Coordinates of N, CA and C in Angstrom, one line a residue:
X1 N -21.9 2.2 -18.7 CA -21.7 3.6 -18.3 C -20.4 3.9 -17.7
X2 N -20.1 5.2 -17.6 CA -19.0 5.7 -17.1 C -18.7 5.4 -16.0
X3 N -19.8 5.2 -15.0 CA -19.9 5.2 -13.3 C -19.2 3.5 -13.4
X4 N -19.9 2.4 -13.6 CA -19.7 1.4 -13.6 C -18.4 1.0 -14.2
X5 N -17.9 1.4 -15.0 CA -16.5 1.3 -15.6 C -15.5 1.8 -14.1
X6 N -15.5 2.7 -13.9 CA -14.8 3.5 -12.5 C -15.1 3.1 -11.5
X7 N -16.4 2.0 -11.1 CA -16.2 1.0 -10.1 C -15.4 -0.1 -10.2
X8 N -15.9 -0.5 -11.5 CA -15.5 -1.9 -12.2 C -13.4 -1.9 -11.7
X9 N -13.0 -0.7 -12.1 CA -11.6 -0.8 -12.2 C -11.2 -0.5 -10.2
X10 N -12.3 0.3 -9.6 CA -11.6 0.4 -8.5 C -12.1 -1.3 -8.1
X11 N -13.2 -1.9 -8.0 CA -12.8 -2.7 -7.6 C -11.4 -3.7 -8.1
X12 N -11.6 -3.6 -9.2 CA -10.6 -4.9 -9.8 C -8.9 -4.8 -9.0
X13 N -8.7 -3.2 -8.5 CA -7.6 -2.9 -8.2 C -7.4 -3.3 -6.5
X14 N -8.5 -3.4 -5.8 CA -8.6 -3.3 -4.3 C -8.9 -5.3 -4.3
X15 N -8.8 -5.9 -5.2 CA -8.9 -7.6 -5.4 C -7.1 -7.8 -5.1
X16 N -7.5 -8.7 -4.0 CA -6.2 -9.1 -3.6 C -5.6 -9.8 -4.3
X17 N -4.1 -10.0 -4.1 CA -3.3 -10.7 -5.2 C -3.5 -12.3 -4.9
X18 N -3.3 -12.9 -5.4 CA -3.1 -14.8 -5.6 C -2.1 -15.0 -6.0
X19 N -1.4 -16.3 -5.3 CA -0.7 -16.8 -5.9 C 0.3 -17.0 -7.4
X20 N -0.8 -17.4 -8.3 CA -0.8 -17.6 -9.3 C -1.0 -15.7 -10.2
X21 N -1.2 -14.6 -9.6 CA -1.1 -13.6 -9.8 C 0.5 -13.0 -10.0
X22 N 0.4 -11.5 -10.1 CA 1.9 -11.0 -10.3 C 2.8 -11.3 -9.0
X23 N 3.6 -10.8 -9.3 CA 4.8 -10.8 -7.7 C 4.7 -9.5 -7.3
X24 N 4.9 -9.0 -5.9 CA 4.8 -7.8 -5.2 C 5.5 -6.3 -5.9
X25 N 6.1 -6.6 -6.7 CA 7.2 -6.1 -7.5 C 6.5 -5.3 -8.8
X26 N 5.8 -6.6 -9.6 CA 4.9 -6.3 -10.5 C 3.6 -5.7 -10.1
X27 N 3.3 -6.7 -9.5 CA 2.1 -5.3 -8.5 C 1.7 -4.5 -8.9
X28 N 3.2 -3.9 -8.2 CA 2.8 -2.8 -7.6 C 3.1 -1.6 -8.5
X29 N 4.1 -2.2 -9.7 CA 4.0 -1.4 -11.3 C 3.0 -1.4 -11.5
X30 N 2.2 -2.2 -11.9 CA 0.6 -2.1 -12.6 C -0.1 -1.5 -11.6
X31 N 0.1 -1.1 -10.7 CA -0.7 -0.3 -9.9 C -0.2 1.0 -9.8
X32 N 0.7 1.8 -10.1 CA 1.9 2.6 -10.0 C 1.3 3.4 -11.7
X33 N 1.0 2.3 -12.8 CA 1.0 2.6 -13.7 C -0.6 3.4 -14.0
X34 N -1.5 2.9 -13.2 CA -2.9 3.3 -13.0 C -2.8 4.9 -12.6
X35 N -1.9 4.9 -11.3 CA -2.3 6.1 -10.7 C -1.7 7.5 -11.6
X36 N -0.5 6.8 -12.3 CA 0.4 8.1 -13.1 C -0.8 8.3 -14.3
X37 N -1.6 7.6 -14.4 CA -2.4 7.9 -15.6 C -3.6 9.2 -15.2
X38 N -3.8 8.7 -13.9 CA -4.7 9.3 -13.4 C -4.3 10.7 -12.5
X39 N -3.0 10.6 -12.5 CA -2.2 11.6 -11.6 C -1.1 12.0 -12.7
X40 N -1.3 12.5 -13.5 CA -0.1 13.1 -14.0 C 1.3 14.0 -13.5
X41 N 0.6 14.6 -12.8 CA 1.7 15.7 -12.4 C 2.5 15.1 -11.5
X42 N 2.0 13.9 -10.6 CA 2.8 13.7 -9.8 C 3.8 12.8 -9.8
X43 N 4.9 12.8 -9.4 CA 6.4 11.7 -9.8 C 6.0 11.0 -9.0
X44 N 5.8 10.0 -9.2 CA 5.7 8.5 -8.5 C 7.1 7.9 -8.7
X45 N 8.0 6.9 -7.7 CA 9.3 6.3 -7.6 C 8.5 5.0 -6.7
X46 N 9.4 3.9 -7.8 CA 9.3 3.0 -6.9 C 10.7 2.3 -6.5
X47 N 11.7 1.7 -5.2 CA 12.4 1.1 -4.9 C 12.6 0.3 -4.5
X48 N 12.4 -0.7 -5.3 CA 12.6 -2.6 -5.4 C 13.9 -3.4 -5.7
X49 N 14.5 -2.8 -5.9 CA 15.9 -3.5 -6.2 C 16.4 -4.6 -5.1
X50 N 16.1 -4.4 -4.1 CA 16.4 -5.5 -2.7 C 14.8 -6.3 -1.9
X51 N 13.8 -5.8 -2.9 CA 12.6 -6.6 -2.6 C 12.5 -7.8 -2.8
X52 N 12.1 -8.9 -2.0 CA 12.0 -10.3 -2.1 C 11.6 -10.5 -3.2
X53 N 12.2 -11.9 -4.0 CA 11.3 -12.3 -5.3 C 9.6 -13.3 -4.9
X54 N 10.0 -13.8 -4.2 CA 8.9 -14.7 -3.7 C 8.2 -14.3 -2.4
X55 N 7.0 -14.4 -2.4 CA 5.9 -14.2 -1.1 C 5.1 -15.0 -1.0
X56 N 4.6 -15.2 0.3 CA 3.6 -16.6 0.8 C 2.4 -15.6 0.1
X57 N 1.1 -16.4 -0.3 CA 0.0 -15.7 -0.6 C -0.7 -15.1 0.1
X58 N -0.3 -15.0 1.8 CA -1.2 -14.2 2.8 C -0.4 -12.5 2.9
X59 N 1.2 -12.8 3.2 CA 1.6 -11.9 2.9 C 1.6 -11.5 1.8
X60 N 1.7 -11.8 0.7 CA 1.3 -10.8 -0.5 C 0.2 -10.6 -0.8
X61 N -0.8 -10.7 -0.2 CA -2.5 -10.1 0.2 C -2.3 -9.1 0.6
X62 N -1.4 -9.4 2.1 CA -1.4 -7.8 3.2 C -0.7 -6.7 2.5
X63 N 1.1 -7.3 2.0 CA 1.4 -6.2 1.3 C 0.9 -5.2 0.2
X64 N 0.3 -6.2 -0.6 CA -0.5 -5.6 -1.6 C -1.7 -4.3 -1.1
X65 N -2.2 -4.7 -0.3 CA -3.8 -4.1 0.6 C -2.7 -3.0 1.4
X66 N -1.7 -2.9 2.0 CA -1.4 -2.0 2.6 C -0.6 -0.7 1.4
X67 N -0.2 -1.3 0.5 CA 0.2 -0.4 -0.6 C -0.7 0.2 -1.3
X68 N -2.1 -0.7 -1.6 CA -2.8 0.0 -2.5 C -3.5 1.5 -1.4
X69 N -3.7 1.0 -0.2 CA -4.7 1.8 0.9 C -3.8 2.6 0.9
X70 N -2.4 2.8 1.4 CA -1.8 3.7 1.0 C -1.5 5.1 0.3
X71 N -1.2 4.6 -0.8 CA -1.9 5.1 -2.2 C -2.6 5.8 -2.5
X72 N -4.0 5.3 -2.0 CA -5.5 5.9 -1.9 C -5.5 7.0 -0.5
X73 N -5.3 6.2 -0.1 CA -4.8 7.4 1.4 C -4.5 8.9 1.5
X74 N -3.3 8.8 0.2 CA -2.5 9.6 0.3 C -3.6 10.7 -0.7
X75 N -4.0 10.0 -1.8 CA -4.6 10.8 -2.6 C -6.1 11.6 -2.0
X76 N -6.6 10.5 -1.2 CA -8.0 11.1 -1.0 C -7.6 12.2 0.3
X77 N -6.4 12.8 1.2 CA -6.0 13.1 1.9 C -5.1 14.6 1.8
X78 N -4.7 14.5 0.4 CA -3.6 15.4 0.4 C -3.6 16.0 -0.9
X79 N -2.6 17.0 -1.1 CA -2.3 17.3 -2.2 C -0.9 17.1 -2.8
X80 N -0.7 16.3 -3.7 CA 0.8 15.4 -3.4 C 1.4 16.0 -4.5
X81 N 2.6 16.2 -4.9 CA 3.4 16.3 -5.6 C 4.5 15.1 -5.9
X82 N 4.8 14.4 -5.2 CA 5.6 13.3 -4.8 C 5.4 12.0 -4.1
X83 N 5.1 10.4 -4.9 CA 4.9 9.6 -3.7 C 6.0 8.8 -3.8
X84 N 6.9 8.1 -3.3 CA 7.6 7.1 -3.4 C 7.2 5.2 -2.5
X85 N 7.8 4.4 -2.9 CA 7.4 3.5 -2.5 C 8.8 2.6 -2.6
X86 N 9.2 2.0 -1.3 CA 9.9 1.3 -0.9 C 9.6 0.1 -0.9
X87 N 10.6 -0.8 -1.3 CA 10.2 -2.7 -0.9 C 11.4 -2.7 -1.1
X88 N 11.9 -4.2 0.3 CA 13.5 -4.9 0.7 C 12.7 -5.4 1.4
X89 N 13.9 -6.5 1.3 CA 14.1 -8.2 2.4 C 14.8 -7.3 2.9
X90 N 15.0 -7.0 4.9 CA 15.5 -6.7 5.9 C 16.8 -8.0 5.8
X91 N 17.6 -7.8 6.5 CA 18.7 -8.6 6.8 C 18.3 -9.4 7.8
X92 N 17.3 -9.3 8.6 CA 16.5 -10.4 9.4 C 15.3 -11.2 9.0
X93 N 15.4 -11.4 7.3 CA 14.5 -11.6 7.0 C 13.1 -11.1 6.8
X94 N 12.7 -10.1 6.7 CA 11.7 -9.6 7.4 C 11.4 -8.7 5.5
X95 N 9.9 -8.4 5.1 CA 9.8 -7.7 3.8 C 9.3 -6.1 4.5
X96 N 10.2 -5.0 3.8 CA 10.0 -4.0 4.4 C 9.0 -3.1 3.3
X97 N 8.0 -2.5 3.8 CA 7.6 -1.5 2.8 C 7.5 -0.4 3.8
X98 N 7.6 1.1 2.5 CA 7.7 2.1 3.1 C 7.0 2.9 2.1
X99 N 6.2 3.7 2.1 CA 5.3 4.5 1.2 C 5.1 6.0 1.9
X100 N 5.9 6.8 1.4 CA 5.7 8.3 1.7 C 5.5 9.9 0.3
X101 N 4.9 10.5 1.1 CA 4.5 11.0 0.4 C 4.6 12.7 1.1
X102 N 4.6 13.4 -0.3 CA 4.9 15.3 0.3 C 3.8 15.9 0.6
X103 N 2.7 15.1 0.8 CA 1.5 16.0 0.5 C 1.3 16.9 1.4
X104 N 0.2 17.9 0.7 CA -0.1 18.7 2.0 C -1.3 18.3 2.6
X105 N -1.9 18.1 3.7 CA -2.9 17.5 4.2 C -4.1 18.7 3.9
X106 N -4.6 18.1 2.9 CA -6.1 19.0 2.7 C -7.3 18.6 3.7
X107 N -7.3 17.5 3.9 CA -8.3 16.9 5.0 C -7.6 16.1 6.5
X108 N -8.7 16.7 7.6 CA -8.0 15.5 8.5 C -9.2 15.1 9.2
X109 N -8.6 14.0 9.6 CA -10.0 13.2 10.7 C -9.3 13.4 12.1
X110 N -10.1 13.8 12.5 CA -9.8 13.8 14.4 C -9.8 12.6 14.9
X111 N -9.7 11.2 14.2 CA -9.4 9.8 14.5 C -8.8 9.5 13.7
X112 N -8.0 8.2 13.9 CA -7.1 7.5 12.9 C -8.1 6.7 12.1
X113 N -8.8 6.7 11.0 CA -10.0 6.4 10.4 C -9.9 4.7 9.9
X114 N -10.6 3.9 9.7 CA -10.6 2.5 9.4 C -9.4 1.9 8.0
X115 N -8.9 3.2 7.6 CA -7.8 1.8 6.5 C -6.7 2.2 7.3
X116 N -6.2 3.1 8.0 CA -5.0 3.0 8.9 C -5.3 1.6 9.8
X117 N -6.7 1.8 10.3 CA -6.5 0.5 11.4 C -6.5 -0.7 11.0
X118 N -7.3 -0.8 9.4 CA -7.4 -2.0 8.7 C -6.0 -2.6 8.3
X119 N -5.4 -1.7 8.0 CA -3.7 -1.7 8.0 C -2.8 -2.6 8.8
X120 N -3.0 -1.8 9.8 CA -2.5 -2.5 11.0 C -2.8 -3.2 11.6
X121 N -4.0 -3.8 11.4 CA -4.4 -5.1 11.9 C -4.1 -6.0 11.1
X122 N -4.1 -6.3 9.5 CA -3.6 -7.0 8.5 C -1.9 -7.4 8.8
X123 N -1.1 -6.5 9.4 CA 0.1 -6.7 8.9 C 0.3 -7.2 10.3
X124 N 0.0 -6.5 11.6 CA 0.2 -7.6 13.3 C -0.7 -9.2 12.8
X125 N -1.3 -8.9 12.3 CA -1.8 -10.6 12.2 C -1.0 -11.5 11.8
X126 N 0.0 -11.1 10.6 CA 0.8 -11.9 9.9 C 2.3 -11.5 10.8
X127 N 2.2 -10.8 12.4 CA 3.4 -11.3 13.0 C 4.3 -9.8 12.9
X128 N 4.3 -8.6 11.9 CA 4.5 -7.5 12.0 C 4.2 -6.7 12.8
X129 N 4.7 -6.0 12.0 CA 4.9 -4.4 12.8 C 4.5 -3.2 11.4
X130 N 3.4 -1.9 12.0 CA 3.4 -1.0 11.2 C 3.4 0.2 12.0
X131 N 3.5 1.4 11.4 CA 3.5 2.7 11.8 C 3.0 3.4 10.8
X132 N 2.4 5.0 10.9 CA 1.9 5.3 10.2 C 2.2 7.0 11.1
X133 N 3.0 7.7 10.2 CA 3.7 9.0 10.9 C 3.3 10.2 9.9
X134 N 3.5 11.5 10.7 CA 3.6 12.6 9.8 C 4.3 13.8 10.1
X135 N 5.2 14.0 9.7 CA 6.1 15.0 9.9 C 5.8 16.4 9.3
X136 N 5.4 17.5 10.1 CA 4.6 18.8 9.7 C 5.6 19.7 9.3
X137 N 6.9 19.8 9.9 CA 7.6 20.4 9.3 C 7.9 20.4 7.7
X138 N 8.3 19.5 7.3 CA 8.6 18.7 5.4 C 7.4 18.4 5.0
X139 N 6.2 18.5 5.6 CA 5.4 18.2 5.2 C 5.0 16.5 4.3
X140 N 5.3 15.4 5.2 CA 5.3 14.1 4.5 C 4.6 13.8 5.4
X141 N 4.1 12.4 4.7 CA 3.4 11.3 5.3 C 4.1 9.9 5.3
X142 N 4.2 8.8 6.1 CA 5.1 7.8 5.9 C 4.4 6.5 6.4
X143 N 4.1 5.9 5.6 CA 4.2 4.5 6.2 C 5.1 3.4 6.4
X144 N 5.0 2.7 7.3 CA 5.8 1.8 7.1 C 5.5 0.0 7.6
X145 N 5.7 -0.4 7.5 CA 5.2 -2.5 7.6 C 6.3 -3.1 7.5
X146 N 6.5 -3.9 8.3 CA 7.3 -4.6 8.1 C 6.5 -6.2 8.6
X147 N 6.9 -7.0 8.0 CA 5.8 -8.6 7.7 C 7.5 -9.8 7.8
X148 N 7.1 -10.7 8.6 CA 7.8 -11.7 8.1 C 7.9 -12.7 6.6
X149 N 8.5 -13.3 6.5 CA 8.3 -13.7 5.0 C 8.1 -15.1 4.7
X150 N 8.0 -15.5 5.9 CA 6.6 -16.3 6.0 C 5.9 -16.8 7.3
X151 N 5.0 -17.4 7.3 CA 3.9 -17.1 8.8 C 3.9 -18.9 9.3
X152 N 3.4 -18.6 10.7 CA 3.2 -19.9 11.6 C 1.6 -19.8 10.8
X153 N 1.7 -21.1 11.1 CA 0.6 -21.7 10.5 C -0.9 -21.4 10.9
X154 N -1.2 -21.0 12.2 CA -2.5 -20.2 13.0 C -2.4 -19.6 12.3
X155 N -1.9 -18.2 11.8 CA -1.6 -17.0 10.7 C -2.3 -16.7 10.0
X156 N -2.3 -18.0 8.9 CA -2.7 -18.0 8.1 C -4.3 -17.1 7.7
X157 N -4.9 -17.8 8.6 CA -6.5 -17.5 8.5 C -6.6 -16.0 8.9
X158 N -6.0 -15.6 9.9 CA -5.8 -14.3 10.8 C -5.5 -13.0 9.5
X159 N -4.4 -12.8 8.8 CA -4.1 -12.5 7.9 C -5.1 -11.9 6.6
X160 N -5.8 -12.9 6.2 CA -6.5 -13.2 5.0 C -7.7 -12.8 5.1
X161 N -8.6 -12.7 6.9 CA -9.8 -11.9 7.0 C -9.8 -10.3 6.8

């Protein structure tokens, strides 16, 4: 049935990456490529040109999981005309994502609701840093993570729950 097909793919999309899966890069096209299907009107951009080639498997769990929630975020939240998505290696080493968007906020929660926090628990575990802003004037929303690019060894487990 139709229902099942439309779980079937949200789950397959919310399954973290592996190793032996794409690179953060690819991803996040095949994920980029879902939503323009499903979103037509809106210009999606993505800016990888200075994004790491290689990721440890925990960070490219978190990255992955903070782009897709993102994403979803933005959609189940707003009415977007525009989302863009950022990825670079910082000059300190560090993998930067940035995911913003024009929407207008059709809904809001009087709390910062569980995938902001899930967010930011995911990316401090692996040793980052996130923020998650909104600017009412221009009307955007911004995220941002920043993850080291690769983790002390306690980490690991921390990360990947």
């Amino acid at each position: 049935s139709q229902i099942q097909a439309s779980l079937r793919d949200i789950l397959n999309r919310l399954q973290p990456h592996r190793e032996s899966d794409l690179a953060l890069v690819e991803a996040t096209e095949k994920s980029l490529t879902h939503w323009r299907t499903r979103y037509p009107d809106v210009v999606f951009q993505l800016d990888a040109v200075h994004a790491p080639s290689h990721l440890p498997p925990p960070i490219l769990d978190v990255a992955s999981r903070v782009i897709t929630e993102s994403i979803s975020n933005a959609f189940q939240h707003a009415k977007l005309s525009h989302l863009s998505i950022g990825l670079a290696e910082s000059v300190t080493g560090s993998l930067q994502i940035t995911v913003r968007n024009d929407g207008l906020i059709q809904s809001s929660a009087k709390t910062a609701g569980f995938g902001l926090r899930n967010m930011r628990d995911r990316v401090e575990a692996c040793g980052g840093t996130f923020t998650a802003s909104h600017d009412a004037e221009v009307s955007t929303w911004t995220i941002q993570a920043a993850m080291p690019l690769s983790l002390p060894s306690h980490s690991h487990q921390a990360a990947a729950a």
